[in-house]
JSON list of C-alpha atoms in Angstrom, two decimals:
[
{"chain": "T", "resi": 95, "resn": "MET", "atom": "CA", "xyz": [136.50, 227.81, -21.31]},
{"chain": "T", "resi": 96, "resn": "ALA", "atom": "CA", "xyz": [138.52, 227.78, -24.53]},
{"chain": "T", "resi": 97, "resn": "GLN", "atom": "CA", "xyz": [140.36, 230.91, -25.51]},
{"chain": "T", "resi": 98, "resn": "GLU", "atom": "CA", "xyz": [140.14, 232.31, -29.02]},
{"chain": "T", "resi": 99, "resn": "ASN", "atom": "CA", "xyz": [142.39, 230.59, -31.54]},
{"chain": "T", "resi": 100, "resn": "ASP", "atom": "CA", "xyz": [143.98, 228.26, -28.98]},
{"chain": "T", "resi": 101, "resn": "GLY", "atom": "CA", "xyz": [142.75, 225.15, -30.77]},
{"chain": "T", "resi": 102, "resn": "GLY", "atom": "CA", "xyz": [140.38, 224.43, -27.85]},
{"chain": "T", "resi": 103, "resn": "PRO", "atom": "CA", "xyz": [136.97, 222.80, -28.27]},
{"chain": "T", "resi": 104, "resn": "ALA", "atom": "CA", "xyz": [135.14, 226.07, -29.03]},
{"chain": "T", "resi": 105, "resn": "THR", "atom": "CA", "xyz": [137.44, 226.80, -31.97]},
{"chain": "T", "resi": 106, "resn": "LEU", "atom": "CA", "xyz": [137.35, 223.36, -33.59]},
{"chain": "T", "resi": 107, "resn": "LYS", "atom": "CA", "xyz": [135.23, 223.27, -36.72]},
{"chain": "T", "resi": 108, "resn": "GLN", "atom": "CA", "xyz": [132.46, 220.71, -37.13]},
{"chain": "T", "resi": 109, "resn": "GLY", "atom": "CA", "xyz": [133.95, 217.70, -38.88]},
{"chain": "T", "resi": 110, "resn": "ASP", "atom": "CA", "xyz": [137.23, 217.81, -36.93]},
{"chain": "T", "resi": 111, "resn": "LEU", "atom": "CA", "xyz": [138.00, 214.40, -35.41]},
{"chain": "T", "resi": 112, "resn": "ARG", "atom": "CA", "xyz": [139.54, 216.14, -32.38]},
{"chain": "T", "resi": 113, "resn": "LEU", "atom": "CA", "xyz": [135.96, 216.89, -31.28]},
{"chain": "T", "resi": 114, "resn": "LEU", "atom": "CA", "xyz": [135.94, 213.30, -29.98]},
{"chain": "T", "resi": 115, "resn": "GLU", "atom": "CA", "xyz": [138.18, 214.57, -27.18]},
{"chain": "T", "resi": 116, "resn": "THR", "atom": "CA", "xyz": [135.68, 217.18, -25.95]},
{"chain": "T", "resi": 117, "resn": "GLU", "atom": "CA", "xyz": [133.92, 216.61, -22.64]},
{"chain": "T", "resi": 118, "resn": "ILE", "atom": "CA", "xyz": [130.53, 216.37, -24.37]},
{"chain": "T", "resi": 119, "resn": "ALA", "atom": "CA", "xyz": [131.76, 213.67, -26.77]},
{"chain": "T", "resi": 120, "resn": "LYS", "atom": "CA", "xyz": [133.50, 211.71, -24.00]},
{"chain": "T", "resi": 121, "resn": "THR", "atom": "CA", "xyz": [130.40, 211.86, -21.82]},
{"chain": "T", "resi": 122, "resn": "LEU", "atom": "CA", "xyz": [128.09, 210.71, -24.62]},
{"chain": "T", "resi": 123, "resn": "LEU", "atom": "CA", "xyz": [130.46, 207.93, -25.74]},
{"chain": "T", "resi": 124, "resn": "GLY", "atom": "CA", "xyz": [130.56, 206.61, -22.16]},
{"chain": "T", "resi": 125, "resn": "SER", "atom": "CA", "xyz": [126.83, 206.96, -21.57]},
{"chain": "T", "resi": 126, "resn": "GLN", "atom": "CA", "xyz": [124.00, 204.43, -21.52]},
{"chain": "T", "resi": 127, "resn": "LEU", "atom": "CA", "xyz": [122.21, 206.32, -24.27]},
{"chain": "T", "resi": 128, "resn": "PRO", "atom": "CA", "xyz": [121.63, 204.31, -27.44]},
{"chain": "T", "resi": 129, "resn": "ALA", "atom": "CA", "xyz": [123.35, 205.33, -30.63]},
{"chain": "T", "resi": 130, "resn": "ARG", "atom": "CA", "xyz": [121.07, 205.99, -33.57]},
{"chain": "T", "resi": 131, "resn": "LEU", "atom": "CA", "xyz": [122.47, 204.47, -36.74]},
{"chain": "T", "resi": 132, "resn": "ALA", "atom": "CA", "xyz": [121.29, 205.94, -40.06]},
{"chain": "T", "resi": 133, "resn": "PHE", "atom": "CA", "xyz": [121.88, 203.96, -43.25]},
{"chain": "T", "resi": 134, "resn": "ILE", "atom": "CA", "xyz": [120.30, 203.17, -46.61]},
{"chain": "T", "resi": 135, "resn": "ALA", "atom": "CA", "xyz": [118.31, 199.93, -46.69]},
{"chain": "T", "resi": 136, "resn": "LYS", "atom": "CA", "xyz": [118.46, 197.47, -49.57]},
{"chain": "T", "resi": 137, "resn": "ASP", "atom": "CA", "xyz": [115.25, 198.96, -51.02]},
{"chain": "T", "resi": 138, "resn": "GLY", "atom": "CA", "xyz": [117.00, 202.35, -51.28]},
{"chain": "T", "resi": 139, "resn": "THR", "atom": "CA", "xyz": [115.07, 204.03, -48.47]},
{"chain": "T", "resi": 140, "resn": "PRO", "atom": "CA", "xyz": [116.70, 205.54, -45.36]},
{"chain": "T", "resi": 141, "resn": "ARG", "atom": "CA", "xyz": [116.56, 203.83, -41.99]},
{"chain": "T", "resi": 142, "resn": "VAL", "atom": "CA", "xyz": [117.44, 204.91, -38.46]},
{"chain": "T", "resi": 143, "resn": "LEU", "atom": "CA", "xyz": [117.85, 202.28, -35.75]},
{"chain": "T", "resi": 144, "resn": "PRO", "atom": "CA", "xyz": [118.58, 202.73, -32.06]},
{"chain": "T", "resi": 145, "resn": "THR", "atom": "CA", "xyz": [121.37, 200.38, -31.06]},
{"chain": "T", "resi": 146, "resn": "TRP", "atom": "CA", "xyz": [123.71, 199.50, -28.25]},
{"chain": "T", "resi": 147, "resn": "PHE", "atom": "CA", "xyz": [127.26, 200.59, -28.94]},
{"chain": "T", "resi": 148, "resn": "HIS", "atom": "CA", "xyz": [130.75, 200.31, -27.53]},
{"chain": "T", "resi": 149, "resn": "TRP", "atom": "CA", "xyz": [133.41, 202.98, -28.13]},
{"chain": "T", "resi": 150, "resn": "THR", "atom": "CA", "xyz": [136.86, 201.39, -28.43]},
{"chain": "T", "resi": 151, "resn": "GLY", "atom": "CA", "xyz": [138.67, 204.71, -28.59]},
{"chain": "T", "resi": 152, "resn": "GLU", "atom": "CA", "xyz": [138.91, 204.35, -32.37]},
{"chain": "T", "resi": 153, "resn": "GLU", "atom": "CA", "xyz": [135.63, 202.79, -33.51]},
{"chain": "T", "resi": 154, "resn": "LEU", "atom": "CA", "xyz": [131.97, 202.80, -32.61]},
{"chain": "T", "resi": 155, "resn": "VAL", "atom": "CA", "xyz": [131.06, 199.11, -32.57]},
{"chain": "T", "resi": 156, "resn": "MET", "atom": "CA", "xyz": [127.39, 198.12, -32.89]},
{"chain": "T", "resi": 157, "resn": "PRO", "atom": "CA", "xyz": [127.20, 194.32, -33.15]},
{"chain": "T", "resi": 158, "resn": "THR", "atom": "CA", "xyz": [124.05, 192.47, -34.12]},
{"chain": "T", "resi": 159, "resn": "PHE", "atom": "CA", "xyz": [123.06, 188.83, -34.38]},
{"chain": "T", "resi": 160, "resn": "ILE", "atom": "CA", "xyz": [123.33, 186.82, -37.57]},
{"chain": "T", "resi": 161, "resn": "SER", "atom": "CA", "xyz": [122.21, 183.54, -36.03]},
{"chain": "T", "resi": 162, "resn": "ALA", "atom": "CA", "xyz": [121.45, 182.29, -32.52]},
{"chain": "T", "resi": 163, "resn": "PRO", "atom": "CA", "xyz": [118.86, 180.06, -30.89]},
{"chain": "T", "resi": 164, "resn": "HIS", "atom": "CA", "xyz": [116.65, 183.11, -30.21]},
{"chain": "T", "resi": 165, "resn": "VAL", "atom": "CA", "xyz": [117.18, 184.73, -33.65]},
{"chain": "T", "resi": 166, "resn": "GLN", "atom": "CA", "xyz": [114.84, 183.94, -36.56]},
{"chain": "T", "resi": 167, "resn": "ARG", "atom": "CA", "xyz": [116.93, 185.60, -39.30]},
{"chain": "T", "resi": 168, "resn": "GLU", "atom": "CA", "xyz": [119.96, 187.78, -39.86]},
{"chain": "T", "resi": 169, "resn": "ALA", "atom": "CA", "xyz": [119.36, 191.46, -39.12]},
{"chain": "T", "resi": 170, "resn": "SER", "atom": "CA", "xyz": [118.59, 193.19, -42.43]},
{"chain": "T", "resi": 171, "resn": "ARG", "atom": "CA", "xyz": [121.07, 195.97, -41.68]},
{"chain": "T", "resi": 172, "resn": "VAL", "atom": "CA", "xyz": [123.95, 193.52, -42.19]},
{"chain": "T", "resi": 173, "resn": "SER", "atom": "CA", "xyz": [123.47, 193.06, -45.94]},
{"chain": "T", "resi": 174, "resn": "ALA", "atom": "CA", "xyz": [122.42, 196.70, -46.39]},
{"chain": "T", "resi": 175, "resn": "LEU", "atom": "CA", "xyz": [125.64, 197.95, -44.76]},
{"chain": "T", "resi": 176, "resn": "ARG", "atom": "CA", "xyz": [127.75, 195.63, -46.88]},
{"chain": "T", "resi": 177, "resn": "GLU", "atom": "CA", "xyz": [126.12, 197.09, -49.99]},
{"chain": "T", "resi": 178, "resn": "ARG", "atom": "CA", "xyz": [126.13, 200.75, -48.86]},
{"chain": "T", "resi": 179, "resn": "PRO", "atom": "CA", "xyz": [128.57, 201.30, -45.99]},
{"chain": "T", "resi": 180, "resn": "ASP", "atom": "CA", "xyz": [128.18, 205.09, -45.64]},
{"chain": "T", "resi": 181, "resn": "VAL", "atom": "CA", "xyz": [126.44, 205.84, -42.33]},
{"chain": "T", "resi": 182, "resn": "ALA", "atom": "CA", "xyz": [125.62, 208.62, -39.91]},
{"chain": "T", "resi": 183, "resn": "ILE", "atom": "CA", "xyz": [125.34, 208.12, -36.15]},
{"chain": "T", "resi": 184, "resn": "THR", "atom": "CA", "xyz": [124.01, 210.34, -33.41]},
{"chain": "T", "resi": 185, "resn": "ILE", "atom": "CA", "xyz": [124.15, 209.97, -29.65]},
{"chain": "T", "resi": 186, "resn": "ASP", "atom": "CA", "xyz": [122.10, 212.68, -27.95]},
{"chain": "T", "resi": 187, "resn": "THR", "atom": "CA", "xyz": [120.45, 213.68, -24.70]},
{"chain": "T", "resi": 188, "resn": "GLU", "atom": "CA", "xyz": [116.75, 214.39, -24.26]},
{"chain": "T", "resi": 189, "resn": "GLY", "atom": "CA", "xyz": [116.95, 217.36, -21.87]},
{"chain": "T", "resi": 190, "resn": "PHE", "atom": "CA", "xyz": [117.45, 221.01, -22.69]},
{"chain": "T", "resi": 191, "resn": "PRO", "atom": "CA", "xyz": [119.84, 222.13, -23.86]},
{"chain": "T", "resi": 192, "resn": "PRO", "atom": "CA", "xyz": [120.48, 218.92, -25.76]},
{"chain": "T", "resi": 193, "resn": "HIS", "atom": "CA", "xyz": [124.01, 217.61, -26.11]},
{"chain": "T", "resi": 194, "resn": "VAL", "atom": "CA", "xyz": [124.64, 215.85, -29.40]},
{"chain": "T", "resi": 195, "resn": "LEU", "atom": "CA", "xyz": [127.49, 213.84, -30.88]},
{"chain": "T", "resi": 196, "resn": "LEU", "atom": "CA", "xyz": [127.30, 213.36, -34.65]},
{"chain": "T", "resi": 197, "resn": "VAL", "atom": "CA", "xyz": [129.54, 210.87, -36.46]},
{"chain": "T", "resi": 198, "resn": "ARG", "atom": "CA", "xyz": [129.86, 209.99, -40.13]},
{"chain": "T", "resi": 199, "resn": "GLY", "atom": "CA", "xyz": [131.91, 207.21, -41.62]},
{"chain": "T", "resi": 200, "resn": "LYS", "atom": "CA", "xyz": [131.88, 203.88, -43.40]},
{"chain": "T", "resi": 201, "resn": "ALA", "atom": "CA", "xyz": [130.67, 200.76, -41.64]},
{"chain": "T", "resi": 202, "resn": "THR", "atom": "CA", "xyz": [132.68, 197.58, -41.83]},
{"chain": "T", "resi": 203, "resn": "VAL", "atom": "CA", "xyz": [130.97, 194.25, -41.20]},
{"chain": "T", "resi": 204, "resn": "GLU", "atom": "CA", "xyz": [132.90, 191.25, -39.89]},
{"chain": "T", "resi": 205, "resn": "VAL", "atom": "CA", "xyz": [131.24, 187.91, -39.08]},
{"chain": "T", "resi": 206, "resn": "VAL", "atom": "CA", "xyz": [132.25, 186.54, -35.68]},
{"chain": "T", "resi": 207, "resn": "GLU", "atom": "CA", "xyz": [131.53, 183.07, -34.29]},
{"chain": "T", "resi": 208, "resn": "GLY", "atom": "CA", "xyz": [130.01, 183.49, -30.84]},
{"chain": "T", "resi": 209, "resn": "ILE", "atom": "CA", "xyz": [129.57, 186.78, -29.02]},
{"chain": "T", "resi": 210, "resn": "VAL", "atom": "CA", "xyz": [131.45, 189.86, -30.20]},
{"chain": "T", "resi": 211, "resn": "PRO", "atom": "CA", "xyz": [133.50, 191.16, -27.22]},
{"chain": "T", "resi": 212, "resn": "GLU", "atom": "CA", "xyz": [132.13, 194.68, -27.68]},
{"chain": "T", "resi": 213, "resn": "TYR", "atom": "CA", "xyz": [128.58, 193.29, -27.47]},
{"chain": "T", "resi": 214, "resn": "ALA", "atom": "CA", "xyz": [129.38, 191.74, -24.09]},
{"chain": "T", "resi": 215, "resn": "ALA", "atom": "CA", "xyz": [130.83, 195.09, -22.95]},
{"chain": "T", "resi": 216, "resn": "SER", "atom": "CA", "xyz": [127.68, 196.85, -24.19]},
{"chain": "T", "resi": 217, "resn": "ALA", "atom": "CA", "xyz": [125.44, 194.41, -22.31]},
{"chain": "T", "resi": 218, "resn": "ARG", "atom": "CA", "xyz": [127.29, 195.19, -19.06]},
{"chain": "T", "resi": 219, "resn": "LYS", "atom": "CA", "xyz": [127.11, 198.94, -19.76]},
{"chain": "T", "resi": 220, "resn": "TYR", "atom": "CA", "xyz": [123.39, 199.00, -20.53]},
{"chain": "T", "resi": 221, "resn": "LEU", "atom": "CA", "xyz": [122.16, 196.27, -18.15]},
{"chain": "T", "resi": 222, "resn": "GLY", "atom": "CA", "xyz": [124.71, 196.40, -15.33]},
{"chain": "T", "resi": 223, "resn": "GLU", "atom": "CA", "xyz": [127.48, 193.90, -14.60]},
{"chain": "T", "resi": 224, "resn": "ALA", "atom": "CA", "xyz": [125.41, 191.02, -13.19]},
{"chain": "T", "resi": 225, "resn": "GLU", "atom": "CA", "xyz": [122.43, 191.33, -15.55]},
{"chain": "T", "resi": 226, "resn": "GLY", "atom": "CA", "xyz": [124.72, 191.90, -18.55]},
{"chain": "T", "resi": 227, "resn": "ASP", "atom": "CA", "xyz": [126.79, 188.82, -17.77]},
{"chain": "T", "resi": 228, "resn": "GLY", "atom": "CA", "xyz": [123.59, 186.79, -17.26]},
{"chain": "T", "resi": 229, "resn": "TYR", "atom": "CA", "xyz": [122.17, 187.96, -20.57]},
{"chain": "T", "resi": 230, "resn": "ILE", "atom": "CA", "xyz": [125.39, 187.15, -22.44]},
{"chain": "T", "resi": 231, "resn": "ALA", "atom": "CA", "xyz": [125.48, 183.67, -20.89]},
{"chain": "T", "resi": 232, "resn": "SER", "atom": "CA", "xyz": [121.91, 183.08, -22.08]},
{"chain": "T", "resi": 233, "resn": "VAL", "atom": "CA", "xyz": [122.62, 184.02, -25.72]},
{"chain": "T", "resi": 234, "resn": "ASP", "atom": "CA", "xyz": [126.16, 182.63, -26.02]},
{"chain": "T", "resi": 235, "resn": "GLN", "atom": "CA", "xyz": [125.06, 179.21, -27.26]},
{"chain": "T", "resi": 236, "resn": "PRO", "atom": "CA", "xyz": [126.38, 176.87, -29.96]},
{"chain": "T", "resi": 237, "resn": "GLY", "atom": "CA", "xyz": [125.48, 178.28, -33.36]},
{"chain": "T", "resi": 238, "resn": "THR", "atom": "CA", "xyz": [125.57, 181.91, -32.25]},
{"chain": "T", "resi": 239, "resn": "ARG", "atom": "CA", "xyz": [127.14, 184.15, -34.89]},
{"chain": "T", "resi": 240, "resn": "MET", "atom": "CA", "xyz": [127.27, 187.92, -34.85]},
{"chain": "T", "resi": 241, "resn": "ALA", "atom": "CA", "xyz": [128.12, 190.74, -37.22]},
{"chain": "T", "resi": 242, "resn": "ARG", "atom": "CA", "xyz": [130.66, 193.14, -35.75]},
{"chain": "T", "resi": 243, "resn": "ILE", "atom": "CA", "xyz": [129.53, 196.43, -37.29]},
{"chain": "T", "resi": 244, "resn": "ALA", "atom": "CA", "xyz": [132.20, 199.06, -36.72]},
{"chain": "T", "resi": 245, "resn": "VAL", "atom": "CA", "xyz": [132.49, 202.68, -37.79]},
{"chain": "T", "resi": 246, "resn": "ARG", "atom": "CA", "xyz": [135.75, 204.58, -37.64]},
{"chain": "T", "resi": 247, "resn": "PRO", "atom": "CA", "xyz": [134.75, 208.26, -37.55]},
{"chain": "T", "resi": 248, "resn": "ALA", "atom": "CA", "xyz": [135.61, 210.24, -40.69]},
{"chain": "T", "resi": 249, "resn": "TRP", "atom": "CA", "xyz": [133.64, 213.34, -39.63]},
{"chain": "T", "resi": 250, "resn": "VAL", "atom": "CA", "xyz": [132.58, 214.42, -36.12]},
{"chain": "T", "resi": 251, "resn": "GLY", "atom": "CA", "xyz": [130.21, 217.12, -34.93]},
{"chain": "T", "resi": 252, "resn": "VAL", "atom": "CA", "xyz": [129.33, 218.26, -31.41]},
{"chain": "T", "resi": 253, "resn": "LEU", "atom": "CA", "xyz": [126.36, 220.43, -30.45]},
{"chain": "T", "resi": 254, "resn": "ASP", "atom": "CA", "xyz": [125.58, 221.79, -26.99]},
{"chain": "T", "resi": 255, "resn": "PHE", "atom": "CA", "xyz": [123.13, 224.57, -28.01]},
{"chain": "T", "resi": 256, "resn": "GLU", "atom": "CA", "xyz": [125.10, 226.98, -25.83]},
{"chain": "T", "resi": 257, "resn": "THR", "atom": "CA", "xyz": [128.55, 227.39, -27.36]},
{"chain": "T", "resi": 258, "resn": "ARG", "atom": "CA", "xyz": [128.17, 225.04, -30.34]},
{"chain": "T", "resi": 259, "resn": "LEU", "atom": "CA", "xyz": [125.00, 225.48, -32.38]},
{"chain": "T", "resi": 260, "resn": "PRO", "atom": "CA", "xyz": [123.81, 223.83, -35.61]},
{"chain": "T", "resi": 261, "resn": "GLY", "atom": "CA", "xyz": [125.07, 225.62, -38.75]},
{"chain": "T", "resi": 262, "resn": "PRO", "atom": "CA", "xyz": [122.08, 227.89, -39.51]},
{"chain": "T", "resi": 263, "resn": "MET", "atom": "CA", "xyz": [121.75, 228.89, -35.83]},
{"chain": "T", "resi": 264, "resn": "ALA", "atom": "CA", "xyz": [125.47, 229.53, -35.40]},
{"chain": "T", "resi": 265, "resn": "GLY", "atom": "CA", "xyz": [125.37, 232.68, -37.52]}
]
């Protein structure tokens, strides 16, 4: 338990990047929960998409396909994020009390020939080693191109609904 004014997790203000070092953030970043990526679509309306992610220790990476034998067209989020890179991301549990990691930042989009390494790592995390490797082998074909969508956190929030509550509930 953090003591008052010791700079521990309970005293860090929402927005502080050091919240990424809290146990809740570390647990959520290492979990099999999907991240939910919020962005503004090309038509100007908001979107939220569940997505696999990989935490590098500095960036949340959420690759998506641009082209592949099983892909009909580039994911629409790619051009939308290039146009409006400001995003919000949440990773949260379903049980009570919910644990929530909130991240804000700017997305960068880099085109990669073949499979983005973080996508392969995500496949193993979400599907298991053997199934993940099998899936990657099935989609890593000539002509496969991906967008490496990465967000370096600029603002971080953590909620546990016990010691860290949303603003209006926190008093």
